[in-house]
Coordinates of C-alpha atoms in Angstrom, one line a residue:
M1 CA 12.4 207.2 206.6
F2 CA 11.6 206.4 210.2
N3 CA 8.8 204.0 211.3
K4 CA 8.2 205.5 214.8
I5 CA 9.3 208.7 216.5
L6 CA 9.1 209.5 220.2
I7 CA 8.3 213.2 220.9
A8 CA 10.2 214.2 224.0
N9 CA 8.1 217.2 224.9
R10 CA 4.7 218.5 225.7
G11 CA 2.1 221.1 224.8
E12 CA 1.8 222.8 221.5
I13 CA 5.2 221.8 220.1
A14 CA 4.5 218.1 220.8
V15 CA 1.2 218.4 219.0
R16 CA 2.9 220.3 216.1
I17 CA 5.5 217.5 215.7
L18 CA 2.9 214.8 216.1
R19 CA 0.9 216.3 213.2
A20 CA 4.0 216.3 210.9
C21 CA 4.6 212.7 211.8
R22 CA 1.0 211.8 210.9
E23 CA 1.2 213.5 207.5
L24 CA 4.5 211.6 206.8
G25 CA 2.9 208.3 207.8
I26 CA 5.2 207.9 210.8
R27 CA 3.7 206.6 214.1
A28 CA 4.2 209.1 216.9
V29 CA 4.8 208.2 220.6
A30 CA 4.0 210.8 223.3
V31 CA 5.4 210.9 226.8
F32 CA 3.7 212.6 229.7
S33 CA 4.1 213.5 233.4
E34 CA 1.4 212.7 235.9
V35 CA -0.1 216.1 235.6
D36 CA -0.2 215.8 231.8
R37 CA -2.0 212.5 231.7
K38 CA -5.0 214.2 229.9
A39 CA -2.9 216.6 227.7
L40 CA -3.7 217.0 224.0
Q41 CA -0.5 215.3 222.8
V42 CA -1.6 212.2 224.8
R43 CA -5.0 212.2 223.2
L44 CA -3.6 212.6 219.6
A45 CA -0.6 210.3 219.8
D46 CA -0.6 206.7 218.5
E47 CA 0.9 205.6 221.8
A48 CA 1.6 207.5 225.1
Y49 CA 3.7 206.5 228.1
A50 CA 4.1 208.0 231.6
I51 CA 7.7 209.2 232.4
G52 CA 7.4 210.5 236.0
P53 CA 5.8 213.0 238.4
G54 CA 4.8 216.5 237.6
P55 CA 8.1 218.4 238.2
S56 CA 10.1 218.4 234.9
R57 CA 13.3 217.4 236.6
E58 CA 11.5 214.1 237.5
S59 CA 9.9 213.6 234.1
Y60 CA 10.6 215.6 230.9
L61 CA 14.2 216.2 232.0
R62 CA 14.9 212.5 232.8
I63 CA 17.0 211.3 229.9
D64 CA 17.0 207.7 231.2
N65 CA 13.2 207.6 231.4
V66 CA 12.8 209.0 227.9
I67 CA 15.3 206.6 226.4
D68 CA 13.7 203.7 228.2
V69 CA 10.3 204.5 226.7
A70 CA 11.8 204.9 223.2
R71 CA 13.3 201.4 223.5
R72 CA 10.2 199.7 224.9
S73 CA 7.9 201.3 222.3
G74 CA 10.2 200.3 219.4
C75 CA 11.0 203.9 218.3
D76 CA 13.9 204.5 215.9
A77 CA 14.2 208.3 216.4
I78 CA 13.5 211.0 219.0
H79 CA 12.4 214.6 218.3
P80 CA 13.2 216.9 221.3
G81 CA 11.0 219.9 220.3
Y82 CA 12.3 223.0 222.1
G83 CA 13.0 223.5 225.8
F84 CA 13.6 220.7 228.2
L85 CA 16.3 218.4 226.7
A86 CA 16.4 220.0 223.3
E87 CA 19.8 221.7 223.8
N88 CA 21.4 219.3 226.3
A89 CA 24.3 217.7 224.5
A90 CA 24.0 214.7 226.8
F91 CA 20.7 213.8 225.2
P92 CA 21.9 213.2 221.6
R93 CA 24.8 211.2 223.0
A94 CA 22.4 209.0 225.0
C95 CA 20.3 208.6 221.9
T96 CA 23.4 207.5 219.9
D97 CA 24.4 205.1 222.6
A98 CA 20.9 203.6 222.6
G99 CA 20.9 203.1 218.8
L100 CA 18.3 205.9 218.3
T101 CA 18.5 208.8 215.9
F102 CA 18.3 212.3 217.5
I103 CA 16.4 214.7 215.2
G104 CA 18.6 217.7 215.7
P105 CA 22.3 218.6 215.6
S106 CA 25.1 216.4 216.9
A107 CA 26.3 216.7 220.5
D108 CA 29.6 218.2 219.3
A109 CA 27.8 220.8 217.1
M110 CA 25.6 221.6 220.1
E111 CA 28.6 222.2 222.3
A112 CA 30.4 224.2 219.7
L113 CA 27.5 226.5 218.9
G114 CA 24.9 226.2 221.7
S115 CA 27.2 227.5 224.4
K116 CA 27.2 231.3 224.4
T117 CA 31.0 231.4 225.0
A118 CA 32.0 228.8 222.5
G119 CA 29.6 230.2 220.0
R120 CA 31.0 233.6 220.4
Q121 CA 34.6 232.4 220.0
L122 CA 33.7 230.4 216.9
A123 CA 31.9 233.5 215.5
R124 CA 35.1 235.5 215.8
R125 CA 37.2 232.9 214.2
S126 CA 34.6 232.8 211.4
D127 CA 34.7 236.5 210.8
V128 CA 31.1 237.0 212.1
P129 CA 30.7 240.4 213.9
T130 CA 30.3 240.1 217.7
V131 CA 29.4 242.7 220.4
P132 CA 32.5 244.0 222.1
G133 CA 33.1 242.2 225.4
A134 CA 34.9 239.3 227.2
N135 CA 35.7 236.3 225.1
N136 CA 35.5 233.9 228.0
P137 CA 33.5 233.6 231.2
I138 CA 34.7 235.8 234.0
E139 CA 35.1 234.1 237.4
N140 CA 36.0 237.1 239.5
P141 CA 33.5 240.0 239.8
D142 CA 36.3 242.4 240.5
D143 CA 37.9 241.6 237.1
A144 CA 34.5 241.9 235.4
Q145 CA 33.9 245.3 237.0
A146 CA 37.4 246.5 235.9
L147 CA 36.5 245.5 232.3
A148 CA 33.2 247.3 232.5
Q149 CA 34.9 250.5 233.7
N150 CA 37.4 250.2 230.8
M151 CA 34.7 249.6 228.2
G152 CA 32.3 252.2 229.6
Y153 CA 28.7 251.7 230.8
P154 CA 26.1 250.4 230.2
V155 CA 27.2 246.8 230.1
L156 CA 25.3 243.5 230.0
L157 CA 26.0 240.5 232.3
K158 CA 24.8 237.3 230.8
A159 CA 24.7 233.7 232.1
V160 CA 27.0 231.4 230.1
A161 CA 24.3 228.7 230.1
G162 CA 21.5 231.3 229.8
G163 CA 18.3 231.6 227.9
G164 CA 14.9 233.3 228.1
G165 CA 16.4 236.3 229.9
K166 CA 17.5 234.3 233.0
G167 CA 20.8 235.3 234.5
M168 CA 20.9 238.6 232.6
R169 CA 21.4 242.1 234.1
V170 CA 22.0 245.5 232.5
V171 CA 24.4 247.6 234.6
T172 CA 24.3 251.4 233.9
R173 CA 26.8 252.6 236.5
D174 CA 29.6 251.5 238.8
P175 CA 27.7 251.4 242.1
E176 CA 25.2 248.9 240.7
F177 CA 27.8 246.4 239.5
A178 CA 28.3 244.3 242.7
S179 CA 24.6 243.7 243.3
A180 CA 23.8 243.0 239.6
W181 CA 26.6 240.5 239.5
R182 CA 25.4 238.8 242.6
D183 CA 21.8 238.7 241.3
A184 CA 22.7 237.4 237.8
S185 CA 25.0 234.7 239.0
S186 CA 22.5 233.5 241.7
E187 CA 19.7 233.4 239.1
A188 CA 21.9 231.6 236.6
L189 CA 22.8 229.0 239.2
N190 CA 19.2 228.4 240.1
A191 CA 18.0 228.2 236.5
F192 CA 20.8 226.4 234.9
G193 CA 23.1 225.0 237.6
D194 CA 25.9 227.2 236.3
A195 CA 26.7 230.5 237.9
R196 CA 29.3 231.6 235.4
L197 CA 28.8 234.9 233.6
Y198 CA 30.3 236.9 230.8
L199 CA 30.2 240.6 230.0
E200 CA 29.6 242.5 226.9
K201 CA 28.8 246.1 225.8
Y202 CA 25.1 246.9 226.1
L203 CA 23.7 248.2 222.9
E204 CA 21.0 250.9 223.3
K205 CA 17.7 249.9 221.8
P206 CA 18.8 247.4 219.1
R207 CA 16.6 245.2 217.0
H208 CA 16.6 241.5 217.6
V209 CA 16.8 239.7 214.2
E210 CA 17.4 236.0 213.7
I211 CA 18.3 233.9 210.6
Q212 CA 16.7 230.5 210.2
I213 CA 19.1 227.9 208.7
L214 CA 18.8 224.3 207.5
A215 CA 21.8 222.1 207.0
D216 CA 21.9 218.5 205.7
A217 CA 24.6 215.9 206.2
H218 CA 25.7 216.2 202.6
G219 CA 27.3 219.7 202.9
R220 CA 24.3 221.9 201.9
V221 CA 23.6 224.8 204.3
V222 CA 20.9 227.3 203.4
S223 CA 19.4 230.4 205.0
L224 CA 15.6 230.7 204.9
G225 CA 15.7 234.4 205.7
E226 CA 15.1 236.4 208.8
R227 CA 12.6 236.9 211.6
E228 CA 12.1 240.1 213.6
C229 CA 11.9 239.3 217.3
S230 CA 12.3 242.7 218.8
V231 CA 9.0 242.9 220.7
Q232 CA 10.1 241.4 224.0
R233 CA 9.2 241.6 227.7
R234 CA 12.2 241.3 229.9
H235 CA 14.3 239.7 227.2
Q236 CA 11.6 237.1 226.3
K237 CA 10.1 237.2 222.8
V238 CA 6.4 238.1 222.6
I239 CA 5.7 238.8 218.9
E240 CA 7.7 237.6 215.9
E241 CA 7.4 238.4 212.3
A242 CA 8.9 237.8 208.9
P243 CA 10.3 239.6 207.0
S244 CA 11.8 242.4 209.1
L245 CA 11.0 246.0 208.0
A246 CA 14.5 247.1 209.0
I247 CA 16.5 244.6 206.9
T248 CA 17.5 245.6 203.3
P249 CA 18.2 243.0 200.7
E250 CA 21.9 243.7 201.0
L251 CA 21.9 243.3 204.8
R252 CA 19.7 240.1 204.5
K253 CA 22.4 238.6 202.2
K254 CA 25.2 239.6 204.6
M255 CA 23.5 238.2 207.7
G256 CA 22.5 235.0 205.8
D257 CA 26.1 234.5 204.6
A258 CA 27.4 235.0 208.2
A259 CA 24.9 232.5 209.6
V260 CA 25.8 229.9 206.9
R261 CA 29.5 230.5 207.5
L262 CA 29.1 230.0 211.2
A263 CA 27.0 226.8 210.8
R264 CA 29.6 225.3 208.4
A265 CA 32.4 226.1 210.9
G266 CA 30.5 224.3 213.7
G267 CA 29.7 221.3 211.6
Y268 CA 26.0 221.9 212.0
V269 CA 23.3 219.6 210.7
N270 CA 19.5 220.0 210.9
A271 CA 17.5 223.1 211.7
G272 CA 19.0 226.0 213.8
T273 CA 18.8 229.7 214.3
V274 CA 21.5 232.3 214.4
E275 CA 20.5 235.3 216.4
F276 CA 21.8 238.9 215.8
L277 CA 21.4 242.3 217.3
V278 CA 21.1 245.1 214.7
D279 CA 21.8 248.7 215.7
A280 CA 20.4 252.0 214.4
H281 CA 23.1 252.1 211.7
L282 CA 22.3 248.6 210.4
N283 CA 25.4 247.1 211.9
F284 CA 24.7 243.5 213.0
Y285 CA 26.4 241.6 215.8
F286 CA 26.2 237.9 216.6
L287 CA 24.2 237.1 219.7
E288 CA 23.9 233.3 220.0
V289 CA 22.9 230.1 218.2
N290 CA 19.7 228.2 219.1
T291 CA 20.6 224.6 218.3
R292 CA 16.9 223.5 217.9
L293 CA 13.6 224.3 216.4
Q294 CA 12.4 227.8 217.5
V295 CA 9.1 228.6 219.1
E296 CA 8.6 231.1 216.3
H297 CA 9.3 228.8 213.4
P298 CA 5.8 229.1 212.0
V299 CA 6.3 232.6 210.6
T300 CA 9.2 231.3 208.4
E301 CA 7.0 228.4 207.3
Q302 CA 4.2 230.8 206.3
V303 CA 6.4 233.0 204.1
T304 CA 8.4 230.2 202.5
G305 CA 5.8 227.5 202.2
L306 CA 8.2 225.0 203.8
D307 CA 7.4 222.6 206.7
L308 CA 10.4 222.8 209.0
V309 CA 9.5 219.9 211.1
K310 CA 9.2 217.6 208.1
L311 CA 12.5 218.9 206.8
Q312 CA 14.1 218.2 210.2
I313 CA 12.9 214.6 210.1
A314 CA 14.0 214.2 206.5
I315 CA 17.5 215.5 207.3
A316 CA 17.9 213.3 210.3
A317 CA 16.9 210.3 208.1
G318 CA 19.8 211.2 205.8
H319 CA 18.0 212.9 202.9
R320 CA 19.4 215.8 201.0
L321 CA 17.8 219.2 201.2
P322 CA 15.8 219.5 198.0
F323 CA 16.5 223.1 197.3
A324 CA 19.3 225.7 197.4
W325 CA 19.3 229.1 199.1
E326 CA 18.9 230.9 195.8
T327 CA 15.6 229.1 195.0
I328 CA 13.8 230.3 198.2
T329 CA 11.6 233.3 197.5
P330 CA 9.6 234.4 200.6
R331 CA 6.1 235.6 199.9
G332 CA 4.0 238.0 201.9
H333 CA 4.3 238.8 205.6
A334 CA 3.7 236.6 208.7
M335 CA 3.3 237.4 212.3
E336 CA 3.0 235.3 215.5
V337 CA 1.8 236.1 219.0
R338 CA 2.4 233.8 221.9
L339 CA -0.8 233.2 224.0
Y340 CA 0.1 232.5 227.6
A341 CA -2.0 231.5 230.6
E342 CA -1.0 234.6 232.5
D343 CA -2.6 237.8 233.9
P344 CA -1.0 241.0 232.5
E345 CA -3.1 243.0 235.0
N346 CA -1.4 241.2 237.9
S347 CA 2.3 241.4 237.0
F348 CA 1.9 238.7 234.4
F349 CA 1.4 236.0 237.1
P350 CA 0.6 232.5 235.7
S351 CA -3.0 231.7 235.5
P352 CA -3.4 227.9 235.8
G353 CA -6.9 226.3 236.0
K354 CA -9.6 224.6 234.1
I355 CA -10.5 226.0 230.6
C356 CA -14.3 226.3 230.8
S357 CA -14.7 227.3 227.2
L358 CA -12.5 227.9 224.2
H359 CA -13.3 229.3 220.8
A360 CA -10.5 229.2 218.2
P361 CA -10.2 231.8 215.4
S362 CA -10.1 230.8 211.8
G363 CA -10.5 232.3 208.3
P364 CA -8.2 233.5 205.6
G365 CA -4.5 233.6 206.6
I366 CA -5.0 232.3 210.2
R367 CA -3.1 229.4 211.8
L368 CA -3.4 228.3 215.4
D369 CA -0.7 226.0 216.9
E370 CA -2.2 224.9 220.2
G371 CA -1.7 222.3 222.9
V372 CA -4.9 222.8 224.9
Y373 CA -8.6 222.1 224.7
E374 CA -11.9 223.0 226.4
G375 CA -12.2 221.2 229.7
W376 CA -8.5 220.7 230.2
T377 CA -6.8 222.0 233.3
V378 CA -3.6 224.1 232.7
P379 CA -1.0 222.9 235.3
M380 CA 1.2 225.1 237.4
D381 CA 4.3 223.0 236.7
Y382 CA 5.4 224.3 233.3
D383 CA 5.8 227.3 231.1
P384 CA 2.3 228.8 230.6
L385 CA 2.4 228.9 226.8
L386 CA -1.1 227.8 225.6
S387 CA -1.0 228.4 221.8
K388 CA 0.6 230.4 219.1
L389 CA -1.6 232.5 216.8
I390 CA -0.1 233.1 213.4
A391 CA -1.4 235.4 210.7
W392 CA -0.3 235.7 207.1
G393 CA -1.1 238.3 204.5
N394 CA 0.1 239.8 201.3
S395 CA 1.4 242.8 203.2
R396 CA 2.3 243.7 206.8
E397 CA -0.9 245.8 207.0
E398 CA -3.1 242.9 205.9
T399 CA -1.3 240.6 208.3
I400 CA -2.0 242.9 211.2
A401 CA -5.6 243.3 210.2
R402 CA -6.1 239.6 210.1
L403 CA -4.3 239.1 213.4
R404 CA -6.5 241.7 215.1
R405 CA -9.6 240.0 213.7
A406 CA -8.4 236.6 214.9
L407 CA -7.7 238.0 218.4
E408 CA -11.2 239.3 218.6
E409 CA -12.5 235.9 217.7
Y410 CA -10.3 234.1 220.2
T411 CA -12.1 233.6 223.4
I412 CA -11.2 231.5 226.4
T413 CA -12.8 231.4 229.9
G414 CA -11.8 229.9 233.2
I415 CA -8.2 231.3 233.0
K416 CA -6.6 234.6 232.2
T417 CA -4.6 235.1 229.0
N418 CA -2.4 237.9 227.5
A419 CA -4.7 238.3 224.4
G420 CA -5.7 241.8 225.5
L421 CA -2.0 242.8 225.6
F422 CA -1.7 241.9 221.9
R423 CA -4.8 243.8 221.0
R424 CA -3.2 246.8 222.6
I425 CA 0.2 246.3 220.9
L426 CA -1.5 246.0 217.5
T427 CA -2.9 249.5 217.8
E428 CA 0.3 251.2 218.9
P429 CA 1.5 253.7 216.3
D430 CA 5.2 252.8 216.8
F431 CA 4.5 249.2 216.2
L432 CA 2.4 249.9 213.2
R433 CA 5.3 251.9 211.7
G434 CA 7.7 249.1 212.6
E435 CA 9.7 251.4 214.9
I436 CA 10.5 248.8 217.5
H437 CA 13.5 247.6 219.5
T438 CA 14.2 245.1 222.3
K439 CA 13.1 247.6 225.1
W440 CA 10.1 249.0 223.2
L441 CA 7.5 246.7 224.9
D442 CA 8.9 247.2 228.4
E443 CA 8.7 251.0 227.8
M444 CA 5.1 250.7 226.5
L445 CA 4.0 248.7 229.5
Q446 CA 5.3 251.5 231.8
R447 CA 2.9 253.9 230.2
S448 CA -0.8 254.0 231.3
P449 CA -3.0 251.8 229.1
S450 CA -5.0 253.6 226.5
A451 CA -8.7 254.2 226.9
A452 CA -9.5 251.6 224.3
S453 CA -7.4 249.1 226.2
T454 CA -9.1 249.9 229.5
K455 CA -12.5 249.4 227.8
E456 CA -11.3 246.2 226.3
N457 CA -10.2 244.8 229.6
A458 CA -13.6 245.8 231.1
N459 CA -15.3 243.9 228.3
A460 CA -13.1 240.9 228.9
N461 CA -14.0 241.0 232.6
R462 CA -17.7 241.2 231.7
A463 CA -17.4 238.2 229.4
G464 CA -15.7 236.2 232.2
D465 CA -18.5 237.2 234.6
A466 CA -21.1 236.2 232.1
A467 CA -19.5 232.8 231.6
A468 CA -19.4 232.2 235.3
I469 CA -23.1 233.2 235.8
A470 CA -24.1 231.1 232.8
A471 CA -22.3 228.1 234.3
A472 CA -24.1 228.7 237.6
V473 CA -27.5 228.8 235.8
W474 CA -26.7 225.7 233.8
Q475 CA -25.6 223.9 237.0
A476 CA -28.8 224.8 238.8
N477 CA -31.0 223.7 235.9
H478 CA -28.9 220.5 235.5
S479 CA -29.2 219.7 239.1
E480 CA -33.0 220.2 239.0
K481 CA -33.4 217.9 236.0
S482 CA -31.1 215.2 237.3
S483 CA -32.7 215.1 240.8
G484 CA -36.1 213.8 239.4
R485 CA -37.9 215.5 242.3
S486 CA -41.2 217.3 242.0
S487 CA -41.2 221.1 242.3
S488 CA -42.8 221.2 245.7
S489 CA -42.6 224.4 247.8
Q490 CA -39.9 222.8 249.9
D491 CA -37.8 221.9 246.8
S492 CA -38.3 225.4 245.4
G493 CA -37.0 226.9 248.5
Q494 CA -33.9 224.8 248.4
R495 CA -33.2 225.8 244.8
S496 CA -33.9 229.5 245.6
R497 CA -35.7 230.3 242.3
W498 CA -35.4 234.0 243.0
K499 CA -31.6 233.6 242.9
E500 CA -31.9 231.7 239.6
E501 CA -34.0 234.5 238.1
G502 CA -31.5 237.1 239.4
R503 CA -28.7 235.2 237.8
R504 CA -30.6 235.0 234.5
R505 CA -31.3 238.8 234.5
Q506 CA -27.7 239.6 235.4
L507 CA -26.6 237.4 232.5
D508 CA -29.0 239.2 230.1
R509 CA -27.5 242.5 231.1
L510 CA -23.9 241.4 230.6
L511 CA -24.7 239.8 227.2

């Protein structure tokens, strides 16, 4: 096993990996940018080192800086987490060259499966169903438009190096094609430095279902079952759950077999996810492979009882998987919501700033993977993910009830979050019945919010106002006590006691 692991990431995933290292008795090294100097992973790590300024391209994306810290601190392995360098094939190669173990797949496997185009080609050679479309990137928009006309609209333009909905456009008719191509390629170039696109048939309202796989270096590849990821906003996952209500035991076996077959064909080792689209007739189609740990991995952990991060570390250290696919029996139901520092009432704009207060939920079946704390300032520089709230129950109904209760307990002031959006989703009849698809949330958001949601938002605003007034009252009292001056008429006038009393009364009304 390793002696010291560098965690090449930040936020909640860095804290998650750090905790696994602590339980395994492995020293954990954190890295941080200038704006993350007081981040939670820095506070909890055994050692922490600066790697550059705030912009990720000058810090978390600098392979040379990360490798240099790993060498200087005496690490023997690096865990990339997700995002940043996690799916950059140059990173595992640099680790190998430096004599470090990369906790993830090899560079060759990453290139064979991580690229959408290469993954699609390998899937077809491995007899894994794929969505009809072009096998290779299309350089000429006129050729792409001709293929779209031949296939029939709607079609989907997707960035070759894409992810998170970037460089993706749905085209429903011929006159839209040129502008959609231009926008998708421009967005792909800005986001990934690669403007190439490919085209596929657009499936109407499919479900997004993914299979979690683990593979060791001794030839064992297992499926840990599926996760339902259909609740998405603009192609970005918002809620994940396991198991999926739509998947029958027979379909689960077929999808698991396809995922394992694909992983074997690509020489894959470590944790990965094979993503599929499932249509209304339960036909499934390969979408892509995520050659890393997924944001939503906790829901699989909750229903299987496995620690995927510890298993990643063990696999990278050369250990065999201690179980076969047939021995895994998922139990109960798990669901995860992603809590972001963003304002759903203002087009989901990021909401950076200082966290004035934070109360974390707890109780039966509740887990919170977080990377923030009270008093910390959320920076503007990175993805606004704060925490992941996960609930487990014996049934989906119990899980939803626990998640609702946990969201009611979760309070944070100083910044906006999307917690209210989840409270609304968890009351929607379609969601409660499991009748969801990848466009369901976008359609729900176009509808007017329910009366209950409006009341909830008002209550949230009142709570924020109350916190601000309480802070003002505390500050006034604190200033009075720390000044050490007598309460002369002149001092009283400066402190404006009538204003203090007004604040207190307003606070009483709000509370």
